[in-house]
XYZ file of C-alpha atoms in Angstrom:
700
model
C -6.535 74.004 34.655
C -9.890 75.144 35.990
C -8.373 77.625 38.148
C -5.947 79.069 35.610
C -8.966 79.016 33.070
C -11.112 80.524 35.237
C -8.520 83.675 35.688
C -7.278 84.053 32.088
C -11.156 84.058 30.659
C -11.857 85.691 33.551
C -15.315 83.540 34.071
C -16.986 82.577 37.225
C -16.860 78.949 36.876
C -14.579 76.167 35.011
C -14.973 72.890 34.913
C -13.575 69.363 33.375
C -16.520 66.509 33.081
C -16.212 63.263 31.868
C -18.645 61.865 29.355
C -19.677 57.954 30.140
C -22.549 57.247 28.087
C -25.017 59.827 27.749
C -23.820 61.086 31.432
C -21.529 63.900 32.498
C -20.008 62.811 35.826
C -17.635 65.720 37.346
C -13.909 65.136 37.601
C -12.978 68.759 38.444
C -15.229 72.380 39.019
C -13.636 75.731 39.911
C -15.922 78.555 41.433
C -13.641 82.243 41.072
C -15.882 84.075 43.038
C -15.376 81.363 46.140
C -11.713 80.505 45.471
C -12.407 76.995 45.522
C -13.543 73.535 44.243
C -16.292 71.978 44.327
C -18.018 68.275 43.377
C -21.275 68.660 41.712
C -23.768 66.319 40.837
C -23.568 64.257 37.478
C -25.661 65.665 34.887
C -28.240 63.176 32.624
C -27.798 63.873 29.206
C -30.845 62.243 28.243
C -32.654 65.216 29.410
C -30.785 67.315 27.376
C -30.440 65.983 24.226
C -29.659 69.114 21.683
C -26.515 70.213 24.071
C -25.482 66.249 24.300
C -25.534 65.987 20.470
C -24.156 69.216 19.727
C -20.579 68.647 22.302
C -20.439 64.987 20.906
C -20.753 66.279 16.606
C -18.464 69.365 17.124
C -15.118 70.474 17.897
C -16.508 73.068 20.214
C -19.824 75.147 21.573
C -19.838 78.670 21.690
C -22.570 79.834 23.085
C -22.832 83.688 23.410
C -26.537 83.817 24.673
C -26.763 80.519 26.679
C -30.482 81.108 27.432
C -31.041 81.891 23.626
C -28.843 79.365 21.978
C -30.669 76.490 20.298
C -27.823 74.406 21.394
C -28.483 75.331 25.411
C -31.396 76.711 26.179
C -32.559 73.027 27.035
C -30.226 73.706 30.607
C -32.299 77.390 31.226
C -34.773 75.709 34.145
C -32.306 73.494 35.529
C -28.582 74.517 35.429
C -28.349 78.021 33.844
C -30.802 80.345 35.573
C -29.827 78.376 38.855
C -26.460 79.107 38.054
C -26.668 82.625 36.684
C -25.158 81.145 33.866
C -25.172 83.110 30.865
C -22.778 82.048 28.249
C -20.846 79.068 27.775
C -17.558 77.921 26.467
C -17.476 74.287 25.896
C -14.013 72.214 24.315
C -14.136 68.542 23.115
C -11.535 66.117 25.030
C -11.092 63.441 22.592
C -8.490 60.456 22.540
C -8.593 58.890 19.425
C -11.445 60.595 17.739
C -13.728 59.385 20.364
C -15.315 61.710 22.981
C -14.179 61.320 26.493
C -14.694 64.485 28.459
C -15.684 68.314 27.947
C -13.304 71.582 29.020
C -16.632 73.872 30.171
C -16.197 77.708 31.029
C -18.940 79.567 32.112
C -19.484 83.223 32.148
C -22.054 85.188 34.670
C -23.908 88.359 34.371
C -24.944 88.625 30.675
C -24.130 87.591 27.488
C -20.716 87.462 26.054
C -19.012 87.155 22.585
C -16.670 84.746 23.036
C -13.226 85.565 20.164
C -11.940 83.245 17.788
C -8.446 83.043 20.112
C -10.436 82.547 22.882
C -12.138 79.083 21.151
C -9.217 77.778 20.378
C -7.240 78.571 23.466
C -9.668 76.322 25.318
C -9.082 73.571 22.348
C -5.523 73.688 23.274
C -6.412 73.415 26.972
C -8.689 70.559 25.681
C -6.001 68.648 24.043
C -3.137 69.281 26.474
C -5.825 67.667 28.854
C -6.384 64.424 26.244
C -2.538 64.233 25.997
C -2.308 63.562 30.034
C -4.733 61.049 29.805
C -2.990 59.209 26.329
C 0.034 58.997 28.117
C -1.648 57.773 31.648
C -3.323 54.976 29.887
C -0.539 53.722 28.017
C 1.727 53.721 31.095
C -1.211 51.680 32.773
C -1.066 49.547 29.847
C 2.276 48.897 29.644
C 2.730 48.031 33.243
C -0.530 45.667 32.597
C 1.080 44.113 30.040
C 4.270 43.202 32.230
C 2.277 42.314 35.473
C 0.605 39.743 33.016
C 3.301 38.649 31.331
C 5.200 37.713 34.864
C 1.661 36.596 35.724
C 1.671 33.993 33.215
C 5.461 33.330 33.462
C 5.071 32.482 37.467
C 1.332 30.810 37.183
C 0.972 27.496 38.159
C -1.701 26.622 35.314
C -0.145 25.780 31.822
C -0.485 28.204 29.445
C -0.281 27.689 25.511
C -0.638 30.030 22.630
C -1.276 28.514 19.266
C -1.618 30.143 15.829
C -4.742 29.330 14.019
C -2.992 26.729 11.815
C -1.982 24.548 15.262
C 1.658 25.828 15.194
C 2.539 26.218 18.871
C 3.985 29.863 19.718
C 4.525 29.878 23.226
C 4.233 27.824 26.590
C 4.925 28.913 29.960
C 7.081 27.250 32.381
C 4.341 25.080 34.244
C 3.339 23.889 30.300
C 7.004 21.995 30.955
C 6.250 20.800 34.019
C 3.074 18.989 33.231
C 4.333 17.646 29.451
C 8.070 16.846 30.262
C 8.539 19.139 26.800
C 10.574 22.350 27.095
C 9.454 25.150 25.229
C 12.073 24.791 22.532
C 10.836 21.051 21.636
C 7.526 22.349 21.431
C 7.791 26.155 19.647
C 6.976 26.302 15.876
C 5.610 22.840 16.035
C 2.079 21.487 15.122
C 0.138 19.625 17.620
C -0.299 16.866 15.435
C 3.584 16.410 15.656
C 3.647 16.084 19.133
C 2.194 12.691 20.412
C 1.891 14.234 23.837
C -0.602 17.121 22.246
C -2.516 14.816 19.323
C -6.098 14.644 21.493
C -5.580 18.311 21.283
C -4.873 18.869 17.879
C -8.294 16.793 17.660
C -10.688 19.083 19.537
C -9.078 22.417 18.051
C -10.272 21.278 14.009
C -12.657 18.461 14.608
C -15.843 19.118 13.043
C -17.521 17.631 15.381
C -15.921 19.002 19.163
C -17.163 21.563 20.660
C -15.044 23.833 19.663
C -16.174 24.171 15.885
C -19.052 26.199 16.401
C -18.503 28.026 19.579
C -16.165 30.404 20.710
C -14.225 28.552 23.640
C -14.564 24.959 24.876
C -13.496 23.883 28.674
C -13.572 20.126 30.034
C -11.787 17.587 31.328
C -8.926 16.574 28.671
C -7.248 13.678 29.024
C -3.451 13.255 27.572
C -0.052 11.947 27.430
C 3.224 13.640 28.865
C 6.428 12.910 26.542
C 7.508 9.675 28.557
C 3.589 8.438 27.222
C 2.783 8.560 31.132
C -0.756 9.301 30.341
C -2.538 12.282 32.814
C -5.595 14.090 33.378
C -6.351 17.987 32.494
C -8.980 20.983 33.590
C -8.526 22.727 29.727
C -10.143 25.345 28.675
C -9.011 26.848 25.089
C -10.711 29.893 23.824
C -10.194 31.719 20.351
C -8.669 34.973 19.481
C -9.777 37.223 16.899
C -8.710 40.303 15.117
C -10.082 43.732 15.073
C -11.986 42.166 11.299
C -13.317 39.235 13.195
C -10.457 37.216 11.624
C -9.379 34.268 13.763
C -5.612 34.235 14.829
C -4.848 32.272 17.849
C -5.754 29.990 20.185
C -4.637 30.263 23.677
C -5.321 27.209 25.936
C -5.428 26.915 29.804
C -4.683 23.865 32.093
C -4.105 22.024 35.121
C -2.830 18.816 35.939
C -5.714 16.702 37.398
C -4.463 13.288 37.664
C -4.786 12.967 41.549
C -7.793 14.367 42.155
C -9.267 12.460 39.262
C -7.580 9.104 40.762
C -8.789 9.929 43.565
C -12.430 10.300 42.520
C -12.519 7.026 41.089
C -10.854 5.283 44.146
C -14.087 7.210 46.064
C -16.300 6.533 43.212
C -15.584 2.567 43.303
C -16.156 2.797 47.080
C -19.272 4.649 46.768
C -20.659 2.839 44.292
C -20.209 -0.832 45.210
C -20.756 -3.265 48.170
C -18.365 -3.823 49.962
C -19.373 -7.556 51.421
C -20.177 -8.947 48.089
C -18.261 -7.014 45.499
C -21.980 -5.921 43.582
C -23.061 -2.939 42.892
C -24.557 -1.013 45.887
C -27.944 1.293 46.049
C -26.776 3.901 44.286
C -24.747 2.416 41.829
C -27.875 0.485 41.000
C -30.267 4.348 41.032
C -27.390 5.361 38.522
C -27.705 2.529 36.518
C -31.632 2.726 35.956
C -31.635 6.203 35.563
C -29.020 5.693 32.952
C -31.635 3.523 31.370
C -33.753 5.958 31.236
C -32.001 8.527 29.850
C -30.834 6.791 27.022
C -34.003 5.652 25.492
C -37.193 4.082 25.503
C -36.744 0.624 25.413
C -38.917 -1.223 28.070
C -37.030 -3.024 31.548
C -38.338 -4.727 34.205
C -37.288 -4.153 37.923
C -37.188 -6.880 40.285
C -37.074 -6.824 43.711
C -35.545 -10.042 45.723
C -35.572 -10.114 49.382
C -34.562 -13.342 51.186
C -37.384 -14.532 53.412
C -36.660 -14.950 56.889
C -33.166 -13.663 56.905
C -33.198 -12.235 60.278
C -34.308 -15.354 61.470
C -30.484 -16.651 60.122
C -28.311 -13.977 61.774
C -30.479 -14.757 65.112
C -29.796 -18.590 64.894
C -26.626 -18.819 62.668
C -24.673 -15.660 63.707
C -24.299 -12.913 61.495
C -20.819 -14.094 60.181
C -22.902 -17.043 58.498
C -25.124 -14.441 57.632
C -23.002 -12.714 55.672
C -21.165 -15.697 53.804
C -24.612 -16.883 52.856
C -25.233 -13.069 51.070
C -22.120 -13.680 49.301
C -23.157 -17.256 47.989
C -26.012 -15.941 47.404
C -24.535 -13.464 45.249
C -22.176 -15.179 43.457
C -25.270 -17.212 42.136
C -27.718 -14.544 41.024
C -24.572 -13.040 39.191
C -24.346 -16.540 37.454
C -27.614 -16.897 37.045
C -27.815 -13.242 34.711
C -24.159 -12.953 33.426
C -24.441 -10.402 30.715
C -28.374 -10.207 30.956
C -29.183 -7.307 32.868
C -27.565 -5.424 36.327
C -27.417 -6.857 39.926
C -27.092 -4.755 42.582
C -27.007 -5.366 46.409
C -30.234 -3.389 47.060
C -30.358 -3.043 50.979
C -29.505 -5.818 54.182
C -30.865 -9.090 52.529
C -32.396 -7.465 49.632
C -31.158 -7.640 46.016
C -31.831 -5.434 42.827
C -31.998 -6.856 39.049
C -32.274 -4.909 35.848
C -33.149 -6.220 32.924
C -33.285 -4.547 29.587
C -35.096 -5.063 26.643
C -37.463 -7.246 29.285
C -41.091 -6.522 28.300
C -43.337 -7.931 31.342
C -43.812 -11.739 30.084
C -40.733 -11.940 30.058
C -39.737 -10.356 33.367
C -42.223 -12.641 35.063
C -40.383 -15.640 33.736
C -37.049 -14.073 35.088
C -38.785 -13.868 38.427
C -39.627 -17.302 38.584
C -36.283 -18.880 37.841
C -34.892 -15.892 40.364
C -37.387 -17.654 43.182
C -35.956 -21.664 41.955
C -32.563 -20.339 41.950
C -33.460 -18.955 45.782
C -34.849 -22.338 46.265
C -31.739 -24.659 45.720
C -29.831 -25.462 49.453
C -26.332 -23.439 49.928
C -23.990 -25.397 52.071
C -22.148 -22.257 54.115
C -19.753 -23.322 57.424
C -20.112 -26.980 56.733
C -23.986 -26.800 56.709
C -26.604 -26.827 54.437
C -28.666 -23.787 54.399
C -32.623 -23.985 53.071
C -33.915 -20.577 51.819
C -36.229 -19.385 49.907
C -37.143 -15.803 48.947
C -39.980 -13.677 47.481
C -39.955 -11.314 44.302
C -41.411 -7.393 43.290
C -41.602 -6.696 39.723
C -42.211 -3.455 37.898
C -41.756 -3.488 34.201
C -41.617 0.001 32.145
C -43.417 1.456 30.682
C -47.016 0.341 32.485
C -46.029 0.556 35.779
C -43.778 3.485 35.772
C -42.146 5.941 33.298
C -39.477 6.971 35.342
C -36.904 5.442 37.680
C -38.170 6.637 40.951
C -41.751 5.630 40.180
C -40.692 2.361 38.954
C -38.521 1.915 42.127
C -41.876 2.396 44.202
C -43.622 0.301 42.342
C -41.675 -3.008 42.551
C -40.842 -1.933 46.086
C -45.011 -2.387 46.637
C -44.875 -5.174 44.721
C -42.103 -6.551 46.755
C -44.067 -5.854 50.020
C -47.004 -7.371 48.930
C -45.572 -10.851 48.137
C -44.365 -10.689 51.452
C -47.573 -9.728 53.118
C -48.911 -12.559 50.738
C -47.125 -15.291 52.727
C -43.514 -14.985 51.501
C -41.610 -17.187 48.856
C -43.876 -15.706 45.535
C -43.633 -13.410 42.974
C -46.104 -10.701 42.837
C -46.463 -8.367 40.058
C -47.460 -4.424 40.391
C -51.157 -4.378 40.352
C -53.040 -1.097 39.219
C -53.893 1.982 41.277
C -57.177 0.346 42.987
C -54.947 -1.614 44.840
C -52.998 1.410 46.675
C -56.131 3.258 46.537
C -57.803 0.862 48.813
C -54.681 0.532 51.284
C -54.634 4.450 51.395
C -58.152 4.840 52.187
C -58.153 2.297 55.070
C -55.261 4.027 56.392
C -57.344 7.413 56.262
C -60.226 5.963 57.421
C -58.562 4.307 60.716
C -56.570 7.298 61.521
C -58.931 9.967 60.833
C -61.168 7.901 62.998
C -58.514 8.700 66.052
C -57.941 12.100 64.851
C -61.316 13.570 65.510
C -60.846 12.391 69.249
C -56.909 12.993 69.598
C -56.978 16.486 68.165
C -55.387 16.398 65.221
C -57.373 18.510 63.086
C -57.164 22.159 62.724
C -58.938 25.072 61.292
C -56.881 27.403 59.029
C -58.488 31.089 58.037
C -58.122 32.850 54.848
C -59.069 36.591 55.154
C -61.587 38.104 52.762
C -61.779 41.936 51.953
C -63.816 44.355 50.605
C -62.441 45.075 47.313
C -63.792 48.477 47.254
C -62.359 49.824 50.788
C -59.578 46.923 51.388
C -61.369 46.692 54.988
C -61.536 42.952 56.732
C -65.156 41.659 56.098
C -64.538 37.646 57.184
C -62.640 34.311 56.564
C -62.998 31.090 54.920
C -62.244 28.440 57.548
C -60.252 25.893 55.842
C -59.952 22.238 57.119
C -56.253 20.356 58.025
C -55.320 17.193 59.453
C -51.618 17.541 61.255
C -50.963 13.698 61.109
C -48.677 12.361 63.874
C -46.104 10.605 61.541
C -47.766 11.678 58.077
C -47.388 15.227 58.358
C -49.626 17.864 57.390
C -52.606 16.224 55.107
C -54.842 18.434 52.618
C -58.509 18.157 52.467
C -58.663 16.663 48.676
C -56.704 13.674 49.977
C -59.201 12.347 53.281
C -62.655 14.436 52.578
C -63.771 12.073 50.252
C -62.763 9.025 52.461
C -64.408 10.925 55.319
C -67.566 11.601 53.028
C -68.019 7.531 51.497
C -67.364 6.275 55.540
C -69.939 9.238 56.603
C -67.175 10.586 59.396
C -67.631 14.178 57.721
C -71.205 14.460 59.567
C -69.065 14.576 62.841
C -66.084 16.739 61.536
C -68.425 18.987 60.129
C -69.969 19.608 62.713
C -66.656 20.136 64.965
C -65.414 22.767 62.134
C -68.997 24.708 62.750
C -68.313 24.842 66.815
C -64.345 25.823 66.119
C -65.540 28.625 63.401
C -68.108 30.125 65.766
C -65.646 30.517 68.768
C -63.156 31.801 66.517
C -65.545 34.801 65.488
C -66.485 35.480 68.563
C -62.749 35.193 70.127
C -62.419 38.029 67.343
C -65.029 40.211 68.461
C -63.540 39.626 72.359
C -60.133 41.067 71.093
C -61.726 44.205 69.692
C -61.486 43.196 65.924
C -64.896 43.866 64.906
C -67.522 41.399 63.930
C -66.154 38.819 61.382
C -68.127 36.526 59.270
C -66.673 33.346 58.944
C -67.135 30.778 56.103
C -67.408 27.085 56.274
C -67.556 24.658 53.310
C -70.674 22.341 52.798
C -70.264 18.810 51.773
C -72.979 17.564 50.037
C -73.186 13.815 52.249
C -73.481 16.775 55.580
C -77.108 17.337 54.116
C -77.574 13.000 54.261
C -77.953 14.157 58.234
C -81.185 14.560 59.261
C -79.957 17.116 62.354
C -77.965 19.048 59.903
C -79.949 22.674 60.254
C -80.808 21.669 64.226
C -77.083 20.784 65.197
C -75.948 24.288 63.420
C -78.647 25.941 65.197
C -77.961 24.484 68.231
C -73.853 25.247 68.199
C -75.187 28.690 67.286
C -77.342 29.167 70.547
C -74.410 27.625 72.479
C -71.154 29.307 71.508
C -73.686 32.611 71.659
C -72.961 33.906 67.968
C -75.397 35.991 66.206
C -76.645 33.689 62.355
C -75.654 36.540 60.459
C -71.815 36.095 60.839
C -71.785 32.662 59.888
C -71.561 31.895 55.923
C -72.349 28.327 54.916
C -70.472 27.599 51.343
C -72.221 24.967 48.714
C -71.333 23.056 45.830
C -73.134 23.633 42.723
C -73.520 19.518 42.709
C -75.378 19.294 46.376
C -77.996 22.180 43.883
C -77.675 20.246 40.812
C -78.889 16.874 42.663
C -81.207 18.647 45.372
C -83.647 16.599 46.598
C -87.100 17.677 48.455
C -85.585 17.476 51.475
C -82.193 19.499 50.644
C -84.780 22.295 49.730
C -86.125 22.346 52.946
C -83.092 22.138 54.660
C -81.407 25.440 52.698
C -84.646 26.546 53.618
C -84.611 26.312 57.073
C -80.779 27.530 57.416
C -81.880 30.583 55.736
C -84.406 31.392 58.516
C -81.532 30.968 60.878
C -80.006 33.867 59.971
C -77.402 32.529 57.641
C -76.027 33.793 54.656
C -75.710 30.708 52.207
C -73.124 30.858 49.384
C -72.708 28.598 45.928
C -68.561 27.784 45.735
C -66.865 27.510 42.637
C -69.429 29.168 40.454
C -68.965 28.990 36.644
C -67.142 25.498 37.178
C -70.367 23.697 36.114
C -73.727 23.368 33.498
C -76.686 24.537 35.330
C -75.330 27.427 37.985
C -77.613 29.910 36.717
C -80.668 28.243 36.722
C -80.095 27.191 40.225
C -79.332 31.081 41.468
C -83.634 31.729 41.456
C -84.474 28.056 43.068
C -82.385 28.205 46.086
C -81.951 30.978 48.576
C -78.391 31.938 47.513
C -77.018 35.463 49.117
C -73.185 35.081 47.469
C -71.598 33.531 44.763
C -68.139 32.777 44.514
C -65.942 33.239 41.129
C -64.070 30.160 41.140
C -60.257 30.490 40.488
C -59.969 28.875 37.354
C -60.998 32.140 35.592
C -58.998 34.427 37.737
C -55.630 32.965 37.580
C -55.083 33.791 34.072
C -56.287 37.566 34.164
C -55.168 39.717 32.407
C -54.030 37.422 29.881
C -57.060 35.592 29.445
C -60.010 37.938 27.395
C -62.150 35.018 27.411
C -62.137 34.487 31.422
C -62.203 38.611 31.607
C -65.553 38.201 30.070
C -66.549 35.692 31.461
C -65.744 37.088 34.960
C -67.466 40.624 34.278
C -70.035 38.910 33.170
C -70.847 36.959 36.276
C -70.248 40.051 38.453
C -72.424 42.381 36.559
C -75.149 39.383 36.306
C -75.100 38.506 40.221
C -75.431 42.352 40.970
C -78.581 42.597 38.901
C -80.042 39.672 41.075
C -78.703 41.502 44.420
C -75.974 39.046 45.333
C -72.714 40.133 47.002
C -69.656 38.571 44.530
C -66.145 37.105 46.225
C -63.431 36.263 43.967
C -61.368 33.204 45.151
C -57.523 32.770 43.881
C -56.714 36.332 43.847
C -52.812 36.519 43.230
C -51.470 40.004 41.627
C -52.221 43.416 41.716
C -53.203 43.547 37.949
C -55.795 40.661 38.947
C -56.966 43.438 41.703
C -57.130 45.893 39.659
C -59.654 44.153 37.250
C -61.805 42.901 40.124
C -62.041 46.905 41.088
C -62.851 48.098 37.969
C -65.501 45.413 37.742
C -66.632 46.224 40.722
C -66.400 43.019 42.803
C -67.400 42.903 46.109
C -65.052 40.590 48.287
C -61.189 39.161 47.168
C -59.622 36.136 48.554
C -56.216 34.893 47.904
C -52.223 34.785 48.533
C -51.809 38.267 47.517
C -53.518 39.039 50.771
C -52.799 35.745 53.109
C -52.047 32.223 52.970
C -54.712 30.361 55.205
C -53.503 31.316 59.038
C -53.287 28.596 61.681
C -55.826 29.080 63.991
C -53.626 29.550 66.812
C -51.703 33.181 64.921
C -55.320 34.298 63.611
C -55.550 36.812 66.439
C -51.827 38.586 65.698
C -52.063 38.508 62.131
C -55.291 39.926 61.649
C -54.560 42.820 63.599
C -52.829 44.364 60.342
C -55.824 44.828 58.753
C -58.155 47.770 58.299
C -61.319 46.427 59.529
C -65.368 47.648 59.971
C -66.095 48.891 63.699
C -68.078 46.462 65.713
C -72.042 46.760 65.521
C -73.655 48.327 68.266
C -75.748 46.593 70.352
């Protein structure tokens, strides 16, 4: 068609372009002079709105002088001049009144007046192409309908088509195979008339069903076959609407999942029951506990019951006798709490009892009853066995507002009861008990950590916000416990301070940081300053200044490469001795920084009282930039004030490019945060820092 159009009209180019939204995509383009077709790039019609509007609104676009025609001159620079097109005749190709393509005739060599018969003939060519498209779509639709009908007839899934009143209009053979109803038995009948499908009728017309407000529903559906045998199906049903939005039909698709459902039920019984006692197991109990919390806020009590010295019974009387003992205990406990709560075998010799609507006082009474029940001897294998038990009790909501917390606290209470001598009941105590145990653990392990090389220093880079160059790092302490894994500073620093261990740990960190700075210089990374946090407790060490001076001398590190970060609390409570120490540190040539600036109340007054060189803006002011106008104003004011006082400013917690852009506009000096890098283990630091731009090393 395009080649013939070129010959008939005597034009240089003829093409057919498919209209896809606002894009013209090439179908065919014939070049008369070259005698061949090409496939050009698609054209974005949004760049040429007048041209696109003319195509969509008119039957034909006859531009005699394309460069000056208001409809086509938008194409001048991008299309007309590069291709030497001077006149255009575009005929719309429409299917069902909708523009689907364009026949485009392009003349070169000067303006051309398109005659009426030429415009009309172009329209006829466009109509012929539209007829080809329509016939093709019709054949595709007929073929697709035939394939769809065959697919439905041969599908293993059951299909049912209902009118809006619930009358069956069509079912496929799989429907008969599942329900035992033939098509003749159900077609033309209401769902309510068919016992096997009456539940489906409720789903369609019940105002509270999921289909009432939605266009579709899917889920498991229980029904009956013609012989009234129950079965389960995985069912999906959708509403069918006419073009005007009127509901006309429902179409349902479902599969028989009865065997799968029965297998799941069998597996669930095995998965959630204890084979020995017949009670629910740990998983069943946890599921019941979670269900209680999700269904309401009524108080519950959780009892964990442990049989004292059960291992001794197994070792002396044998595991078979031990198993029989557990079975007898399960029966006794079940009879004691029949209907009052949920009982499960939680572990080997541990039972769990969940009491609904039971507050702490009532829970303690029942816990005592459990102890008394366990105290009664049991006759097993022709011998009398005397046992005892320990009980841990936790009650919601005071001991836990969620299942995990309640179980954890009941377990802690049980362990406490056993640790206190067994054969007793222990109610979960407040956080002080747990805190004391944790502090003891930290103290005992932290002493070993310092000697066993469990402590590790990570380093977070600090960059010049003006140039992007690497200026230094902040040293951050981590504890790699052999059993607990990585322990954060906030989990052990307070204990280290209370026990005085912070003093030797602090000296160790200073030495490690100095060595790292020297190592970085030695490998050619320049002179990088390293910052270290000093705890207020370290200033209780009368040898603080002397030890730091000795480390600098021993490690041969220039003092200006070490920065000490001080807390505001230290400055607020500074004694004369503290002031003397700070002045002495400054005289060594170190840099002093105030950490977390802005989180206290008296920061401004102390900037003049102490030899501070740097202030670090706390991350709490950075994290909401640029959303928070207040934080931006505060940050701007702090930077301006610091610069007026000849102080450097470090912004902590920089995580986004928007924050970085704001800080640069405010002329903040240094940035630190996840946008640049997370804290890096010392063993990986050299390789990690090689990618940064850095200042050249100072000449000596």
